[in-house]
Amino acid sequence: MAIKLVKDNIYSVGVVDFNEKHFHDHTYLTRRGVTYNSYLIVDEKITLIDTVRRGFEKEWIKNIRNVVDPAKIDVIIINHIEPDHSGSFPEILKICHNAKIYGTEKAKLGLIKYYGVCGDWIVVKSGQNLNIGKRILNFIDVPMIHWPDSMFTYSAHDKILFSSDGFGQHYATNKVFDDEVNFFILMDEAQKYYANILWPFNLLIANKLSIINKLNLGIELIAPSHGLIWRKHISEIMKKYHYWSSNSSLNRVAVIYETMWQSTEKMAKKIAEGCNSEGVEAVLFDVTKNDRTDITSYILDAKGWIFGSSTQNREILPIISSLLNFVKVTKSKKRMSFAFGSYGWSGEAIEKIENILCDFAALEPSVRTIFNPTEEELNKCYEVGKYFAMKIKIDEA
Ligand code: FEO
């Protein structure tokens, strides 16, 4: 990506990777690629915010060099140390001999552990400021949003919040601002990002958002470490973060299943038909044909979660089991759910699914069949789906 002016004397100098489709070592399907954002503020003290993933350091340093001589950087702010943002830190340290490095205590310890170096580090906390000339930068700790070291940096002079992984999206583009791309695609990617990266930290996010709101910062730009900068749609993304972090949901349903011989699948289809007959949209997800991160994105704000699995060796089938493991850590509330499945002997998978779901959902009775479901059993699945949808609508009222 060529360098882009974000605001007077603030440049986006990060890199775009259109080819990264399997972020986080294949745990996140990034269909639209990834950006690693880094920002350069040219003030009395030349300030760099975050680095980029290792492997992109040459392109990144060239971007910086197009604005200033990197050796003249006075300040490096490390908002977050995950390697997609810190991987090139050792490279920039070799160039910026006089730079002071600012970040949390945990960030310092993490960088030493990762790279054996941390430079001339100054530990900062929420409430502390750094004067870089015309600008005073404010640091805001955001531990576990989404790592213990995470922090945001705010420039009141520019009304920009440099939000690290917060408000990010995996969306590779040479554009810089939210209003330069399709709004619906952008919000879709923001939802997927929230669901897969931030969802387990809902409570912390809700608390931190309320603290930031009280600060009345008058934010005009939110510059995350991935994807587009929020300029036009700040209120929309803020509202979404409030909505997602408060476990709010729509009256729609996900019927998620894994099947061995299509018996559980036949049940899933009938359950979904029953839901749809009541006007509640039910989407079918065969976990072997859908990526886990897409399903997670859908269920983030779906009120009804219906999980089905055949039983194999007394267990839930492996792919849906891995999705349930993720769901478990979200600690979501206010959902409605039930389990279903076909089995040959004892059907333990169904109870095991219920044991996971009961922690965060109002559970309806399960539906089960032995081997191939009969016409009568499929009719029952339809009726159960219909009843479930009716309950969802009542709950909404
Ligand atoms: Fe984009 Fe937590 O790293």
JSON list of C-alpha atoms in Angstrom, two decimals, residues 39-255:
[
{"chain": "A", "resi": 39, "resn": "TYR", "atom": "CA", "xyz": [0.57, 5.25, 11.66]},
{"chain": "A", "resi": 40, "resn": "LEU", "atom": "CA", "xyz": [3.21, 7.95, 11.50]},
{"chain": "A", "resi": 41, "resn": "ILE", "atom": "CA", "xyz": [2.70, 11.35, 13.16]},
{"chain": "A", "resi": 42, "resn": "VAL", "atom": "CA", "xyz": [5.04, 14.07, 12.01]},
{"chain": "A", "resi": 43, "resn": "ASP", "atom": "CA", "xyz": [5.24, 16.49, 14.92]},
{"chain": "A", "resi": 44, "resn": "GLU", "atom": "CA", "xyz": [8.16, 17.97, 16.89]},
{"chain": "A", "resi": 45, "resn": "LYS", "atom": "CA", "xyz": [8.73, 14.41, 18.04]},
{"chain": "A", "resi": 46, "resn": "ILE", "atom": "CA", "xyz": [8.23, 12.06, 15.10]},
{"chain": "A", "resi": 47, "resn": "THR", "atom": "CA", "xyz": [5.98, 9.32, 16.37]},
{"chain": "A", "resi": 48, "resn": "LEU", "atom": "CA", "xyz": [5.26, 5.86, 15.00]},
{"chain": "A", "resi": 49, "resn": "ILE", "atom": "CA", "xyz": [2.24, 3.89, 16.20]},
{"chain": "A", "resi": 50, "resn": "ASP", "atom": "CA", "xyz": [2.60, 0.12, 15.92]},
{"chain": "A", "resi": 51, "resn": "THR", "atom": "CA", "xyz": [4.68, -1.94, 13.55]},
{"chain": "A", "resi": 52, "resn": "VAL", "atom": "CA", "xyz": [3.65, -4.62, 11.04]},
{"chain": "A", "resi": 53, "resn": "ARG", "atom": "CA", "xyz": [3.94, -8.37, 10.68]},
{"chain": "A", "resi": 54, "resn": "ARG", "atom": "CA", "xyz": [7.38, -9.81, 10.04]},
{"chain": "A", "resi": 55, "resn": "GLY", "atom": "CA", "xyz": [7.97, -10.35, 6.32]},
{"chain": "A", "resi": 56, "resn": "PHE", "atom": "CA", "xyz": [6.54, -6.93, 5.45]},
{"chain": "A", "resi": 57, "resn": "GLU", "atom": "CA", "xyz": [9.24, -4.86, 7.11]},
{"chain": "A", "resi": 58, "resn": "LYS", "atom": "CA", "xyz": [10.94, -3.75, 3.88]},
{"chain": "A", "resi": 59, "resn": "GLU", "atom": "CA", "xyz": [7.72, -2.41, 2.35]},
{"chain": "A", "resi": 60, "resn": "TRP", "atom": "CA", "xyz": [6.74, -0.79, 5.64]},
{"chain": "A", "resi": 61, "resn": "ILE", "atom": "CA", "xyz": [10.09, 0.91, 6.20]},
{"chain": "A", "resi": 62, "resn": "LYS", "atom": "CA", "xyz": [10.01, 2.12, 2.61]},
{"chain": "A", "resi": 63, "resn": "ASN", "atom": "CA", "xyz": [6.58, 3.64, 3.31]},
{"chain": "A", "resi": 64, "resn": "ILE", "atom": "CA", "xyz": [7.97, 5.41, 6.36]},
{"chain": "A", "resi": 65, "resn": "ARG", "atom": "CA", "xyz": [10.95, 6.60, 4.37]},
{"chain": "A", "resi": 66, "resn": "ASN", "atom": "CA", "xyz": [8.59, 8.22, 1.85]},
{"chain": "A", "resi": 67, "resn": "VAL", "atom": "CA", "xyz": [7.55, 10.58, 4.65]},
{"chain": "A", "resi": 68, "resn": "VAL", "atom": "CA", "xyz": [10.58, 10.89, 6.93]},
{"chain": "A", "resi": 69, "resn": "ASP", "atom": "CA", "xyz": [13.96, 9.33, 7.50]},
{"chain": "A", "resi": 70, "resn": "PRO", "atom": "CA", "xyz": [13.11, 6.43, 9.86]},
{"chain": "A", "resi": 71, "resn": "ALA", "atom": "CA", "xyz": [16.30, 7.12, 11.83]},
{"chain": "A", "resi": 72, "resn": "LYS", "atom": "CA", "xyz": [14.67, 10.36, 12.94]},
{"chain": "A", "resi": 73, "resn": "ILE", "atom": "CA", "xyz": [11.73, 8.67, 14.68]},
{"chain": "A", "resi": 74, "resn": "ASP", "atom": "CA", "xyz": [11.69, 9.86, 18.29]},
{"chain": "A", "resi": 75, "resn": "VAL", "atom": "CA", "xyz": [8.79, 7.85, 19.68]},
{"chain": "A", "resi": 76, "resn": "ILE", "atom": "CA", "xyz": [7.43, 4.38, 18.98]},
{"chain": "A", "resi": 77, "resn": "ILE", "atom": "CA", "xyz": [4.11, 3.52, 20.58]},
{"chain": "A", "resi": 78, "resn": "ILE", "atom": "CA", "xyz": [3.32, -0.17, 20.90]},
{"chain": "A", "resi": 79, "resn": "ASN", "atom": "CA", "xyz": [-0.42, -0.50, 21.41]},
{"chain": "A", "resi": 80, "resn": "HIS", "atom": "CA", "xyz": [-0.33, -4.30, 21.20]},
{"chain": "A", "resi": 81, "resn": "ILE", "atom": "CA", "xyz": [2.36, -6.96, 20.89]},
{"chain": "A", "resi": 82, "resn": "GLU", "atom": "CA", "xyz": [0.69, -9.80, 19.00]},
{"chain": "A", "resi": 83, "resn": "PRO", "atom": "CA", "xyz": [3.17, -10.69, 16.23]},
{"chain": "A", "resi": 84, "resn": "ASP", "atom": "CA", "xyz": [0.95, -9.33, 13.45]},
{"chain": "A", "resi": 85, "resn": "HIS", "atom": "CA", "xyz": [1.69, -5.89, 14.96]},
{"chain": "A", "resi": 86, "resn": "SER", "atom": "CA", "xyz": [5.05, -6.37, 16.62]},
{"chain": "A", "resi": 87, "resn": "GLY", "atom": "CA", "xyz": [6.83, -8.70, 14.18]},
{"chain": "A", "resi": 88, "resn": "SER", "atom": "CA", "xyz": [8.83, -5.87, 12.62]},
{"chain": "A", "resi": 89, "resn": "PHE", "atom": "CA", "xyz": [9.67, -4.20, 15.92]},
{"chain": "A", "resi": 90, "resn": "PRO", "atom": "CA", "xyz": [13.23, -5.61, 16.05]},
{"chain": "A", "resi": 91, "resn": "GLU", "atom": "CA", "xyz": [13.85, -4.24, 12.52]},
{"chain": "A", "resi": 92, "resn": "ILE", "atom": "CA", "xyz": [12.77, -0.70, 13.32]},
{"chain": "A", "resi": 93, "resn": "LEU", "atom": "CA", "xyz": [14.78, -0.77, 16.55]},
{"chain": "A", "resi": 94, "resn": "LYS", "atom": "CA", "xyz": [17.91, -1.37, 14.47]},
{"chain": "A", "resi": 95, "resn": "ILE", "atom": "CA", "xyz": [17.22, 1.91, 12.65]},
{"chain": "A", "resi": 96, "resn": "CYS", "atom": "CA", "xyz": [15.77, 4.19, 15.34]},
{"chain": "A", "resi": 97, "resn": "HIS", "atom": "CA", "xyz": [18.64, 4.27, 17.81]},
{"chain": "A", "resi": 98, "resn": "ASN", "atom": "CA", "xyz": [17.31, 7.23, 19.76]},
{"chain": "A", "resi": 99, "resn": "ALA", "atom": "CA", "xyz": [13.64, 6.37, 19.91]},
{"chain": "A", "resi": 100, "resn": "LYS", "atom": "CA", "xyz": [11.82, 6.00, 23.20]},
{"chain": "A", "resi": 101, "resn": "ILE", "atom": "CA", "xyz": [9.32, 3.17, 23.22]},
{"chain": "A", "resi": 102, "resn": "TYR", "atom": "CA", "xyz": [5.96, 3.58, 24.99]},
{"chain": "A", "resi": 103, "resn": "GLY", "atom": "CA", "xyz": [3.61, 0.81, 26.00]},
{"chain": "A", "resi": 104, "resn": "THR", "atom": "CA", "xyz": [2.23, -1.11, 28.96]},
{"chain": "A", "resi": 105, "resn": "GLU", "atom": "CA", "xyz": [4.34, -3.15, 31.36]},
{"chain": "A", "resi": 106, "resn": "LYS", "atom": "CA", "xyz": [2.89, -6.34, 29.90]},
{"chain": "A", "resi": 107, "resn": "ALA", "atom": "CA", "xyz": [3.77, -5.22, 26.38]},
{"chain": "A", "resi": 108, "resn": "LYS", "atom": "CA", "xyz": [7.37, -4.65, 27.44]},
{"chain": "A", "resi": 109, "resn": "LEU", "atom": "CA", "xyz": [7.64, -8.10, 29.03]},
{"chain": "A", "resi": 110, "resn": "GLY", "atom": "CA", "xyz": [5.99, -9.71, 26.01]},
{"chain": "A", "resi": 111, "resn": "LEU", "atom": "CA", "xyz": [8.35, -8.12, 23.51]},
{"chain": "A", "resi": 112, "resn": "ILE", "atom": "CA", "xyz": [11.38, -9.20, 25.51]},
{"chain": "A", "resi": 113, "resn": "LYS", "atom": "CA", "xyz": [10.00, -12.73, 25.52]},
{"chain": "A", "resi": 114, "resn": "TYR", "atom": "CA", "xyz": [9.25, -12.69, 21.79]},
{"chain": "A", "resi": 115, "resn": "TYR", "atom": "CA", "xyz": [12.33, -10.89, 20.48]},
{"chain": "A", "resi": 116, "resn": "GLY", "atom": "CA", "xyz": [14.80, -10.51, 23.33]},
{"chain": "A", "resi": 117, "resn": "VAL", "atom": "CA", "xyz": [14.70, -6.72, 22.96]},
{"chain": "A", "resi": 118, "resn": "CYS", "atom": "CA", "xyz": [12.39, -3.89, 23.98]},
{"chain": "A", "resi": 119, "resn": "GLY", "atom": "CA", "xyz": [14.49, -0.77, 23.36]},
{"chain": "A", "resi": 120, "resn": "ASP", "atom": "CA", "xyz": [14.43, 2.27, 25.61]},
{"chain": "A", "resi": 121, "resn": "TRP", "atom": "CA", "xyz": [11.03, 1.46, 27.09]},
{"chain": "A", "resi": 122, "resn": "ILE", "atom": "CA", "xyz": [8.80, 3.76, 29.10]},
{"chain": "A", "resi": 123, "resn": "VAL", "atom": "CA", "xyz": [5.88, 2.07, 30.82]},
{"chain": "A", "resi": 124, "resn": "VAL", "atom": "CA", "xyz": [2.59, 3.95, 30.50]},
{"chain": "A", "resi": 125, "resn": "LYS", "atom": "CA", "xyz": [-0.88, 3.50, 31.95]},
{"chain": "A", "resi": 126, "resn": "SER", "atom": "CA", "xyz": [-4.34, 4.95, 31.50]},
{"chain": "A", "resi": 127, "resn": "GLY", "atom": "CA", "xyz": [-4.39, 8.63, 32.34]},
{"chain": "A", "resi": 128, "resn": "GLN", "atom": "CA", "xyz": [-0.77, 9.24, 31.34]},
{"chain": "A", "resi": 129, "resn": "ASN", "atom": "CA", "xyz": [0.04, 11.62, 28.49]},
{"chain": "A", "resi": 130, "resn": "LEU", "atom": "CA", "xyz": [2.91, 12.19, 26.13]},
{"chain": "A", "resi": 131, "resn": "ASN", "atom": "CA", "xyz": [3.61, 15.62, 24.66]},
{"chain": "A", "resi": 132, "resn": "ILE", "atom": "CA", "xyz": [5.02, 15.28, 21.14]},
{"chain": "A", "resi": 133, "resn": "GLY", "atom": "CA", "xyz": [4.80, 18.95, 20.12]},
{"chain": "A", "resi": 134, "resn": "LYS", "atom": "CA", "xyz": [1.47, 20.26, 18.94]},
{"chain": "A", "resi": 135, "resn": "ARG", "atom": "CA", "xyz": [-0.11, 17.10, 20.17]},
{"chain": "A", "resi": 136, "resn": "ILE", "atom": "CA", "xyz": [-0.58, 15.46, 23.53]},
{"chain": "A", "resi": 137, "resn": "LEU", "atom": "CA", "xyz": [-1.18, 11.75, 23.21]},
{"chain": "A", "resi": 138, "resn": "ASN", "atom": "CA", "xyz": [-3.31, 10.02, 25.86]},
{"chain": "A", "resi": 139, "resn": "PHE", "atom": "CA", "xyz": [-2.92, 6.35, 26.70]},
{"chain": "A", "resi": 140, "resn": "ILE", "atom": "CA", "xyz": [-5.90, 4.20, 27.59]},
{"chain": "A", "resi": 141, "resn": "ASP", "atom": "CA", "xyz": [-5.27, 0.67, 28.93]},
{"chain": "A", "resi": 142, "resn": "VAL", "atom": "CA", "xyz": [-7.63, -1.88, 27.44]},
{"chain": "A", "resi": 143, "resn": "PRO", "atom": "CA", "xyz": [-6.40, -5.14, 28.97]},
{"chain": "A", "resi": 144, "resn": "MET", "atom": "CA", "xyz": [-7.91, -8.22, 27.35]},
{"chain": "A", "resi": 145, "resn": "ILE", "atom": "CA", "xyz": [-9.24, -6.26, 24.40]},
{"chain": "A", "resi": 146, "resn": "HIS", "atom": "CA", "xyz": [-7.97, -8.53, 23.40]},
{"chain": "A", "resi": 147, "resn": "TRP", "atom": "CA", "xyz": [-4.60, -9.32, 25.02]},
{"chain": "A", "resi": 148, "resn": "PRO", "atom": "CA", "xyz": [-3.33, -8.37, 28.49]},
{"chain": "A", "resi": 149, "resn": "ASP", "atom": "CA", "xyz": [-0.92, -5.82, 26.99]},
{"chain": "A", "resi": 150, "resn": "SER", "atom": "CA", "xyz": [-3.45, -3.98, 24.81]},
{"chain": "A", "resi": 151, "resn": "MET", "atom": "CA", "xyz": [-3.91, -0.23, 24.93]},
{"chain": "A", "resi": 152, "resn": "PHE", "atom": "CA", "xyz": [-5.42, 2.56, 22.84]},
{"chain": "A", "resi": 153, "resn": "THR", "atom": "CA", "xyz": [-3.76, 5.90, 22.11]},
{"chain": "A", "resi": 154, "resn": "TYR", "atom": "CA", "xyz": [-5.78, 9.08, 21.63]},
{"chain": "A", "resi": 155, "resn": "SER", "atom": "CA", "xyz": [-4.74, 12.35, 20.02]},
{"chain": "A", "resi": 156, "resn": "ALA", "atom": "CA", "xyz": [-7.10, 15.10, 21.20]},
{"chain": "A", "resi": 157, "resn": "HIS", "atom": "CA", "xyz": [-5.53, 17.55, 18.73]},
{"chain": "A", "resi": 158, "resn": "ASP", "atom": "CA", "xyz": [-6.72, 15.39, 15.83]},
{"chain": "A", "resi": 159, "resn": "LYS", "atom": "CA", "xyz": [-9.60, 13.68, 17.65]},
{"chain": "A", "resi": 160, "resn": "ILE", "atom": "CA", "xyz": [-8.21, 10.33, 16.50]},
{"chain": "A", "resi": 161, "resn": "LEU", "atom": "CA", "xyz": [-8.43, 7.16, 18.54]},
{"chain": "A", "resi": 162, "resn": "PHE", "atom": "CA", "xyz": [-5.72, 4.68, 17.56]},
{"chain": "A", "resi": 163, "resn": "SER", "atom": "CA", "xyz": [-7.64, 1.62, 18.65]},
{"chain": "A", "resi": 164, "resn": "SER", "atom": "CA", "xyz": [-5.28, -1.29, 18.05]},
{"chain": "A", "resi": 165, "resn": "ASP", "atom": "CA", "xyz": [-7.35, -4.43, 17.36]},
{"chain": "A", "resi": 166, "resn": "GLY", "atom": "CA", "xyz": [-10.55, -2.74, 18.57]},
{"chain": "A", "resi": 167, "resn": "PHE", "atom": "CA", "xyz": [-12.94, -1.76, 15.74]},
{"chain": "A", "resi": 168, "resn": "GLY", "atom": "CA", "xyz": [-10.80, -3.70, 13.24]},
{"chain": "A", "resi": 169, "resn": "GLN", "atom": "CA", "xyz": [-11.88, -5.62, 10.17]},
{"chain": "A", "resi": 170, "resn": "HIS", "atom": "CA", "xyz": [-9.99, -8.05, 7.95]},
{"chain": "A", "resi": 171, "resn": "TYR", "atom": "CA", "xyz": [-10.47, -6.24, 4.68]},
{"chain": "A", "resi": 172, "resn": "ALA", "atom": "CA", "xyz": [-7.50, -5.79, 2.34]},
{"chain": "A", "resi": 173, "resn": "THR", "atom": "CA", "xyz": [-7.86, -2.68, 0.24]},
{"chain": "A", "resi": 174, "resn": "ASN", "atom": "CA", "xyz": [-5.80, 0.27, -0.88]},
{"chain": "A", "resi": 175, "resn": "LYS", "atom": "CA", "xyz": [-8.51, 2.57, 0.41]},
{"chain": "A", "resi": 176, "resn": "VAL", "atom": "CA", "xyz": [-8.08, 4.10, 3.84]},
{"chain": "A", "resi": 177, "resn": "PHE", "atom": "CA", "xyz": [-11.47, 5.32, 5.06]},
{"chain": "A", "resi": 178, "resn": "ASP", "atom": "CA", "xyz": [-14.75, 3.53, 5.75]},
{"chain": "A", "resi": 179, "resn": "ASP", "atom": "CA", "xyz": [-16.70, 5.70, 3.30]},
{"chain": "A", "resi": 180, "resn": "GLU", "atom": "CA", "xyz": [-14.45, 4.64, 0.42]},
{"chain": "A", "resi": 181, "resn": "VAL", "atom": "CA", "xyz": [-15.70, 1.04, 0.44]},
{"chain": "A", "resi": 182, "resn": "ASN", "atom": "CA", "xyz": [-19.04, -0.76, 0.42]},
{"chain": "A", "resi": 183, "resn": "PHE", "atom": "CA", "xyz": [-20.69, -0.12, 3.77]},
{"chain": "A", "resi": 184, "resn": "PHE", "atom": "CA", "xyz": [-22.42, -3.51, 4.02]},
{"chain": "A", "resi": 185, "resn": "ILE", "atom": "CA", "xyz": [-19.27, -5.49, 3.26]},
{"chain": "A", "resi": 186, "resn": "LEU", "atom": "CA", "xyz": [-17.39, -3.38, 5.78]},
{"chain": "A", "resi": 187, "resn": "MET", "atom": "CA", "xyz": [-19.96, -3.97, 8.53]},
{"chain": "A", "resi": 188, "resn": "ASP", "atom": "CA", "xyz": [-20.03, -7.67, 7.68]},
{"chain": "A", "resi": 189, "resn": "GLU", "atom": "CA", "xyz": [-16.27, -7.89, 8.14]},
{"chain": "A", "resi": 190, "resn": "ALA", "atom": "CA", "xyz": [-16.47, -5.82, 11.34]},
{"chain": "A", "resi": 191, "resn": "GLN", "atom": "CA", "xyz": [-19.05, -8.27, 12.70]},
{"chain": "A", "resi": 192, "resn": "LYS", "atom": "CA", "xyz": [-16.97, -11.28, 11.74]},
{"chain": "A", "resi": 193, "resn": "TYR", "atom": "CA", "xyz": [-13.94, -9.70, 13.36]},
{"chain": "A", "resi": 194, "resn": "TYR", "atom": "CA", "xyz": [-15.83, -8.92, 16.57]},
{"chain": "A", "resi": 195, "resn": "ALA", "atom": "CA", "xyz": [-17.29, -12.43, 16.70]},
{"chain": "A", "resi": 196, "resn": "ASN", "atom": "CA", "xyz": [-13.99, -14.20, 16.21]},
{"chain": "A", "resi": 197, "resn": "ILE", "atom": "CA", "xyz": [-11.53, -11.96, 18.04]},
{"chain": "A", "resi": 198, "resn": "LEU", "atom": "CA", "xyz": [-13.41, -9.95, 20.65]},
{"chain": "A", "resi": 199, "resn": "TRP", "atom": "CA", "xyz": [-16.59, -11.79, 21.57]},
{"chain": "A", "resi": 200, "resn": "PRO", "atom": "CA", "xyz": [-15.13, -13.69, 24.57]},
{"chain": "A", "resi": 201, "resn": "PHE", "atom": "CA", "xyz": [-14.35, -10.28, 26.14]},
{"chain": "A", "resi": 202, "resn": "ASN", "atom": "CA", "xyz": [-17.88, -8.81, 25.93]},
{"chain": "A", "resi": 203, "resn": "LEU", "atom": "CA", "xyz": [-18.07, -7.71, 29.52]},
{"chain": "A", "resi": 204, "resn": "LEU", "atom": "CA", "xyz": [-14.71, -5.94, 29.44]},
{"chain": "A", "resi": 205, "resn": "ILE", "atom": "CA", "xyz": [-15.60, -4.29, 26.16]},
{"chain": "A", "resi": 206, "resn": "ALA", "atom": "CA", "xyz": [-18.95, -3.03, 27.48]},
{"chain": "A", "resi": 207, "resn": "ASN", "atom": "CA", "xyz": [-17.21, -1.56, 30.55]},
{"chain": "A", "resi": 208, "resn": "LYS", "atom": "CA", "xyz": [-14.44, 0.05, 28.55]},
{"chain": "A", "resi": 209, "resn": "LEU", "atom": "CA", "xyz": [-16.90, 1.53, 26.03]},
{"chain": "A", "resi": 210, "resn": "SER", "atom": "CA", "xyz": [-18.84, 3.10, 28.85]},
{"chain": "A", "resi": 211, "resn": "ILE", "atom": "CA", "xyz": [-15.62, 4.59, 30.31]},
{"chain": "A", "resi": 212, "resn": "ILE", "atom": "CA", "xyz": [-14.62, 5.95, 26.89]},
{"chain": "A", "resi": 213, "resn": "ASN", "atom": "CA", "xyz": [-18.11, 7.41, 26.41]},
{"chain": "A", "resi": 214, "resn": "LYS", "atom": "CA", "xyz": [-17.85, 9.23, 29.73]},
{"chain": "A", "resi": 215, "resn": "LEU", "atom": "CA", "xyz": [-14.55, 10.77, 28.65]},
{"chain": "A", "resi": 216, "resn": "ASN", "atom": "CA", "xyz": [-16.54, 12.60, 25.95]},
{"chain": "A", "resi": 217, "resn": "LEU", "atom": "CA", "xyz": [-13.57, 12.62, 23.62]},
{"chain": "A", "resi": 218, "resn": "GLY", "atom": "CA", "xyz": [-15.45, 13.84, 20.54]},
{"chain": "A", "resi": 219, "resn": "ILE", "atom": "CA", "xyz": [-13.75, 11.20, 18.42]},
{"chain": "A", "resi": 220, "resn": "GLU", "atom": "CA", "xyz": [-13.71, 12.05, 14.70]},
{"chain": "A", "resi": 221, "resn": "LEU", "atom": "CA", "xyz": [-11.58, 9.15, 13.47]},
{"chain": "A", "resi": 222, "resn": "ILE", "atom": "CA", "xyz": [-11.03, 5.64, 14.80]},
{"chain": "A", "resi": 223, "resn": "ALA", "atom": "CA", "xyz": [-7.84, 4.20, 13.36]},
{"chain": "A", "resi": 224, "resn": "PRO", "atom": "CA", "xyz": [-7.60, 0.45, 14.05]},
{"chain": "A", "resi": 225, "resn": "SER", "atom": "CA", "xyz": [-4.66, -1.83, 13.37]},
{"chain": "A", "resi": 226, "resn": "HIS", "atom": "CA", "xyz": [-6.60, -3.81, 10.77]},
{"chain": "A", "resi": 227, "resn": "GLY", "atom": "CA", "xyz": [-8.76, -2.58, 7.93]},
{"chain": "A", "resi": 228, "resn": "LEU", "atom": "CA", "xyz": [-10.35, 0.78, 7.28]},
{"chain": "A", "resi": 229, "resn": "ILE", "atom": "CA", "xyz": [-10.31, 3.90, 9.41]},
{"chain": "A", "resi": 230, "resn": "TRP", "atom": "CA", "xyz": [-13.77, 4.84, 10.71]},
{"chain": "A", "resi": 231, "resn": "ARG", "atom": "CA", "xyz": [-14.65, 8.37, 9.63]},
{"chain": "A", "resi": 232, "resn": "LYS", "atom": "CA", "xyz": [-18.23, 8.51, 8.36]},
{"chain": "A", "resi": 233, "resn": "HIS", "atom": "CA", "xyz": [-19.67, 5.57, 10.27]},
{"chain": "A", "resi": 234, "resn": "ILE", "atom": "CA", "xyz": [-18.28, 6.09, 13.77]},
{"chain": "A", "resi": 235, "resn": "SER", "atom": "CA", "xyz": [-21.69, 6.21, 15.39]},
{"chain": "A", "resi": 236, "resn": "GLU", "atom": "CA", "xyz": [-22.77, 3.04, 13.55]},
{"chain": "A", "resi": 237, "resn": "ILE", "atom": "CA", "xyz": [-19.73, 1.03, 14.63]},
{"chain": "A", "resi": 238, "resn": "MET", "atom": "CA", "xyz": [-19.96, 2.36, 18.19]},
{"chain": "A", "resi": 239, "resn": "LYS", "atom": "CA", "xyz": [-23.63, 1.35, 18.33]},
{"chain": "A", "resi": 240, "resn": "LYS", "atom": "CA", "xyz": [-22.73, -2.09, 17.00]},
{"chain": "A", "resi": 241, "resn": "TYR", "atom": "CA", "xyz": [-20.03, -2.53, 19.65]},
{"chain": "A", "resi": 242, "resn": "HIS", "atom": "CA", "xyz": [-22.55, -1.61, 22.35]},
{"chain": "A", "resi": 243, "resn": "TYR", "atom": "CA", "xyz": [-25.05, -3.99, 20.81]},
{"chain": "A", "resi": 244, "resn": "TRP", "atom": "CA", "xyz": [-22.68, -6.94, 20.41]},
{"chain": "A", "resi": 245, "resn": "SER", "atom": "CA", "xyz": [-21.03, -6.50, 23.79]},
{"chain": "A", "resi": 246, "resn": "SER", "atom": "CA", "xyz": [-24.41, -6.45, 25.54]},
{"chain": "A", "resi": 247, "resn": "ASN", "atom": "CA", "xyz": [-25.30, -9.91, 24.14]},
{"chain": "A", "resi": 248, "resn": "SER", "atom": "CA", "xyz": [-28.20, -8.46, 22.15]},
{"chain": "A", "resi": 249, "resn": "SER", "atom": "CA", "xyz": [-29.64, -10.58, 19.37]},
{"chain": "A", "resi": 250, "resn": "LEU", "atom": "CA", "xyz": [-32.14, -10.72, 16.53]},
{"chain": "A", "resi": 251, "resn": "ASN", "atom": "CA", "xyz": [-34.98, -13.19, 16.35]},
{"chain": "A", "resi": 252, "resn": "ARG", "atom": "CA", "xyz": [-33.21, -15.44, 13.90]},
{"chain": "A", "resi": 253, "resn": "VAL", "atom": "CA", "xyz": [-31.93, -18.97, 14.22]},
{"chain": "A", "resi": 254, "resn": "ALA", "atom": "CA", "xyz": [-28.85, -20.97, 13.26]},
{"chain": "A", "resi": 255, "resn": "VAL", "atom": "CA", "xyz": [-29.33, -24.71, 12.80]}
]
